[in-house]
Amino acid sequence: MPSISVLGDGNHTSVAMFVLLGLLDQAELQLILFPVFLGTYLITLIWNLGLIILIRMDSHLQTPMYFFLSFLSFIDICYSSSISPRMLSDFLKTEKTISFIACATQNFVLDWMGTSECCLLAAMAYDRYVAIGSPLQYSAIMAPSLCWRMVAGVYGSGFFISFVHTVACFNLYYCGPNVIRHFFCDIPQIIPLSCSDPFISQLVLFLAALFVGFGSFLVILLSYVFIAVSILKVASFKGRVKAFKTCGSHLAAVTLFYGTVFSVYMHHSSQHSTKQDKVLSVVYTILIPMVNPLIYSLRNTEIKEALKRVLKKAAHLPQKA
């Protein structure tokens, strides 16, 4: 068992280092999983970065939906990068330690990107509602200025809530134990390690999560209620199917994200992370950032056509040169 690293001052000590137990206990399995998660991380970077570049390069994708999608890909890159590199390095280590500051920083980035994703999914749901409910006024309502303000609000809200979460958690007094039963710095696993009364911090965290998490989910839910009403007003069955297809990818992404996040954080009744929690955490921190570009691209003819146009232009460049 790794020794506890502390900073001393008379009779008072404070934790300077946390120990992460990691995803698995068996060293042999960790070595097997290393190339799997390395491949997953590289695919996440390539697919999301490729989607951002494609949206920026093709004029046909200069619409609010793809504008928001490019920022979702950016969030997924940052989200995955805040966990995967350290997780990969820990697979090769016997002692998985992380400094107090590094743990707080990782938690801050994770919270910022996670909260921003909640808000961005809500903004994308509103965009789909306007597109289906008011198609003739869509361009006027979802003007570029509004889209930029919505994105600024998304990142600003994420930053503020993440700052509140991080201060509430890491401003507590930690004197030991310092073992986090997870593969990343997760707040529900850190606060129980505190030597001070965590009630105020837990209350702040709960209110912030309630305001952003459930607030965003409520916006998404209401948007889809109005979307369903608008779709039912469409006369032809073919028209209804076409309208539903425009929000099918977003609905799949929302279900996957909120389904796993709620499964992890709605039933933390003990201080110990179960294997199920770790598996679900892998889904929303590692796998979802990888599959989001696929969800939006595989059955999307506009993205496929845009990719063909970009590849065609790239193929003609050497000939012109």
CSV table of N, CA and C in Angstrom, one decimal, residues 248-306:
chain,number,residue,atom,x,y,z
A,248,GLY,N,-33.1,12.8,-34.3
A,248,GLY,CA,-32.8,11.5,-33.8
A,248,GLY,C,-31.4,11.3,-33.2
A,249,SER,N,-30.4,11.9,-33.9
A,249,SER,CA,-29.0,11.8,-33.4
A,249,SER,C,-28.8,12.5,-32.0
A,250,HIS,N,-29.5,13.7,-31.9
A,250,HIS,CA,-29.4,14.4,-30.7
A,250,HIS,C,-30.1,13.7,-29.6
A,251,LEU,N,-31.2,13.1,-29.8
A,251,LEU,CA,-31.9,12.3,-28.8
A,251,LEU,C,-31.1,11.1,-28.4
A,252,ALA,N,-30.4,10.5,-29.3
A,252,ALA,CA,-29.6,9.3,-28.9
A,252,ALA,C,-28.4,9.8,-28.0
A,253,ALA,N,-27.8,10.9,-28.4
A,253,ALA,CA,-26.7,11.4,-27.6
A,253,ALA,C,-27.1,11.8,-26.2
A,254,VAL,N,-28.3,12.5,-26.1
A,254,VAL,CA,-28.9,12.9,-24.8
A,254,VAL,C,-29.2,11.7,-23.9
A,255,THR,N,-29.8,10.7,-24.5
A,255,THR,CA,-30.1,9.4,-23.8
A,255,THR,C,-28.9,8.7,-23.2
A,256,LEU,N,-27.9,8.6,-24.1
A,256,LEU,CA,-26.6,8.0,-23.7
A,256,LEU,C,-25.9,8.7,-22.6
A,257,PHE,N,-25.8,10.1,-22.7
A,257,PHE,CA,-25.1,10.9,-21.7
A,257,PHE,C,-25.8,10.9,-20.4
A,258,TYR,N,-27.1,11.3,-20.4
A,258,TYR,CA,-27.8,11.5,-19.2
A,258,TYR,C,-28.1,10.1,-18.5
A,259,GLY,N,-28.3,9.1,-19.3
A,259,GLY,CA,-28.6,7.8,-18.8
A,259,GLY,C,-27.4,7.3,-17.9
A,260,THR,N,-26.2,7.4,-18.4
A,260,THR,CA,-25.0,6.9,-17.7
A,260,THR,C,-24.7,7.8,-16.5
A,261,VAL,N,-24.8,9.1,-16.7
A,261,VAL,CA,-24.5,10.1,-15.6
A,261,VAL,C,-25.4,9.9,-14.4
A,262,PHE,N,-26.7,9.8,-14.7
A,262,PHE,CA,-27.7,9.6,-13.7
A,262,PHE,C,-27.5,8.3,-13.0
A,263,SER,N,-27.1,7.3,-13.8
A,263,SER,CA,-26.9,5.9,-13.2
A,263,SER,C,-25.8,5.9,-12.2
A,264,VAL,N,-24.8,6.8,-12.4
A,264,VAL,CA,-23.6,6.8,-11.5
A,264,VAL,C,-23.9,7.7,-10.3
A,265,TYR,N,-24.4,8.9,-10.5
A,265,TYR,CA,-24.5,9.9,-9.4
A,265,TYR,C,-25.8,9.9,-8.7
A,266,MET,N,-26.8,9.2,-9.1
A,266,MET,CA,-28.1,9.2,-8.4
A,266,MET,C,-28.2,8.2,-7.3
A,267,HIS,N,-27.2,7.3,-7.1
A,267,HIS,CA,-27.3,6.3,-6.1
A,267,HIS,C,-26.0,6.1,-5.3
A,268,HIS,N,-25.3,7.2,-5.1
A,268,HIS,CA,-24.1,7.1,-4.3
A,268,HIS,C,-24.5,7.0,-2.8
A,269,SER,N,-24.8,5.8,-2.3
A,269,SER,CA,-25.2,5.7,-0.9
A,269,SER,C,-24.0,5.4,0.0
A,270,SER,N,-22.9,5.0,-0.6
A,270,SER,CA,-21.7,4.6,0.2
A,270,SER,C,-20.5,5.4,-0.3
A,271,GLN,N,-19.4,5.2,0.5
A,271,GLN,CA,-18.2,5.9,0.1
A,271,GLN,C,-17.4,5.1,-0.9
A,272,HIS,N,-17.7,3.9,-1.2
A,272,HIS,CA,-17.0,3.0,-2.0
A,272,HIS,C,-17.5,3.0,-3.4
A,273,SER,N,-16.6,3.1,-4.4
A,273,SER,CA,-17.1,3.0,-5.8
A,273,SER,C,-17.2,1.6,-6.2
A,274,THR,N,-18.3,1.2,-6.6
A,274,THR,CA,-18.5,-0.2,-7.1
A,274,THR,C,-17.9,-0.4,-8.5
A,275,LYS,N,-17.8,-1.7,-8.9
A,275,LYS,CA,-17.3,-2.0,-10.2
A,275,LYS,C,-18.3,-1.4,-11.3
A,276,GLN,N,-19.6,-1.5,-10.9
A,276,GLN,CA,-20.6,-1.0,-11.9
A,276,GLN,C,-20.4,0.5,-12.1
A,277,ASP,N,-20.1,1.2,-11.0
A,277,ASP,CA,-19.9,2.7,-11.1
A,277,ASP,C,-18.7,3.0,-12.0
A,278,LYS,N,-17.6,2.2,-11.9
A,278,LYS,CA,-16.4,2.4,-12.7
A,278,LYS,C,-16.7,2.1,-14.1
A,279,VAL,N,-17.5,1.0,-14.4
A,279,VAL,CA,-17.8,0.7,-15.8
A,279,VAL,C,-18.6,1.8,-16.4
A,280,LEU,N,-19.6,2.3,-15.7
A,280,LEU,CA,-20.5,3.4,-16.2
A,280,LEU,C,-19.7,4.7,-16.4
A,281,SER,N,-18.7,4.9,-15.5
A,281,SER,CA,-17.9,6.1,-15.6
A,281,SER,C,-17.0,6.0,-16.8
A,282,VAL,N,-16.5,4.8,-17.2
A,282,VAL,CA,-15.8,4.6,-18.4
A,282,VAL,C,-16.7,5.0,-19.6
A,283,VAL,N,-17.9,4.6,-19.5
A,283,VAL,CA,-18.9,4.9,-20.6
A,283,VAL,C,-19.0,6.4,-20.9
A,284,TYR,N,-19.2,7.2,-19.8
A,284,TYR,CA,-19.5,8.6,-20.1
A,284,TYR,C,-18.2,9.5,-20.1
A,285,THR,N,-17.1,9.0,-19.6
A,285,THR,CA,-15.9,9.8,-19.7
A,285,THR,C,-15.0,9.4,-20.9
A,286,ILE,N,-15.0,8.1,-21.3
A,286,ILE,CA,-14.1,7.6,-22.3
A,286,ILE,C,-14.9,7.3,-23.6
A,287,LEU,N,-16.0,6.5,-23.5
A,287,LEU,CA,-16.7,6.0,-24.7
A,287,LEU,C,-17.6,7.0,-25.4
A,288,ILE,N,-18.3,7.8,-24.6
A,288,ILE,CA,-19.3,8.8,-25.2
A,288,ILE,C,-18.5,9.8,-26.0
A,289,PRO,N,-17.4,10.4,-25.5
A,289,PRO,CA,-16.7,11.3,-26.4
A,289,PRO,C,-16.2,10.7,-27.7
A,290,MET,N,-16.0,9.4,-27.7
A,290,MET,CA,-15.6,8.7,-29.0
A,290,MET,C,-16.8,8.5,-29.9
A,291,VAL,N,-17.9,8.1,-29.3
A,291,VAL,CA,-19.1,7.7,-30.2
A,291,VAL,C,-20.0,8.9,-30.6
A,292,ASN,N,-19.8,10.0,-29.9
A,292,ASN,CA,-20.7,11.2,-30.3
A,292,ASN,C,-20.5,11.6,-31.8
A,293,PRO,N,-19.3,11.7,-32.3
A,293,PRO,CA,-19.1,12.0,-33.7
A,293,PRO,C,-19.8,10.9,-34.6
A,294,LEU,N,-19.7,9.7,-34.2
A,294,LEU,CA,-20.4,8.6,-35.0
A,294,LEU,C,-21.9,8.7,-35.0
A,295,ILE,N,-22.4,9.0,-33.8
A,295,ILE,CA,-23.9,9.2,-33.7
A,295,ILE,C,-24.4,10.3,-34.7
A,296,TYR,N,-23.7,11.4,-34.8
A,296,TYR,CA,-24.1,12.5,-35.6
A,296,TYR,C,-23.7,12.3,-37.1
A,297,SER,N,-22.8,11.4,-37.4
A,297,SER,CA,-22.2,11.3,-38.7
A,297,SER,C,-22.7,10.1,-39.6
A,298,LEU,N,-22.9,8.9,-38.9
A,298,LEU,CA,-23.1,7.7,-39.7
A,298,LEU,C,-24.3,7.7,-40.6
A,299,ARG,N,-25.4,8.3,-40.1
A,299,ARG,CA,-26.7,8.3,-40.9
A,299,ARG,C,-27.0,9.7,-41.4
A,300,ASN,N,-26.0,10.6,-41.4
A,300,ASN,CA,-26.1,12.0,-41.7
A,300,ASN,C,-25.6,12.2,-43.2
A,301,THR,N,-26.6,12.4,-44.1
A,301,THR,CA,-26.2,12.5,-45.5
A,301,THR,C,-25.4,13.8,-45.8
A,302,GLU,N,-25.7,14.9,-45.0
A,302,GLU,CA,-25.1,16.1,-45.2
A,302,GLU,C,-23.6,16.1,-44.9
A,303,ILE,N,-23.3,15.4,-43.8
A,303,ILE,CA,-21.9,15.2,-43.4
A,303,ILE,C,-21.1,14.3,-44.4
A,304,LYS,N,-21.8,13.3,-44.8
A,304,LYS,CA,-21.2,12.4,-45.8
A,304,LYS,C,-20.9,13.1,-47.1
A,305,GLU,N,-21.9,13.9,-47.6
A,305,GLU,CA,-21.7,14.7,-48.8
A,305,GLU,C,-20.6,15.7,-48.6
A,306,ALA,N,-20.5,16.4,-47.4
A,306,ALA,CA,-19.5,17.4,-47.1
A,306,ALA,C,-18.1,16.7,-47.2
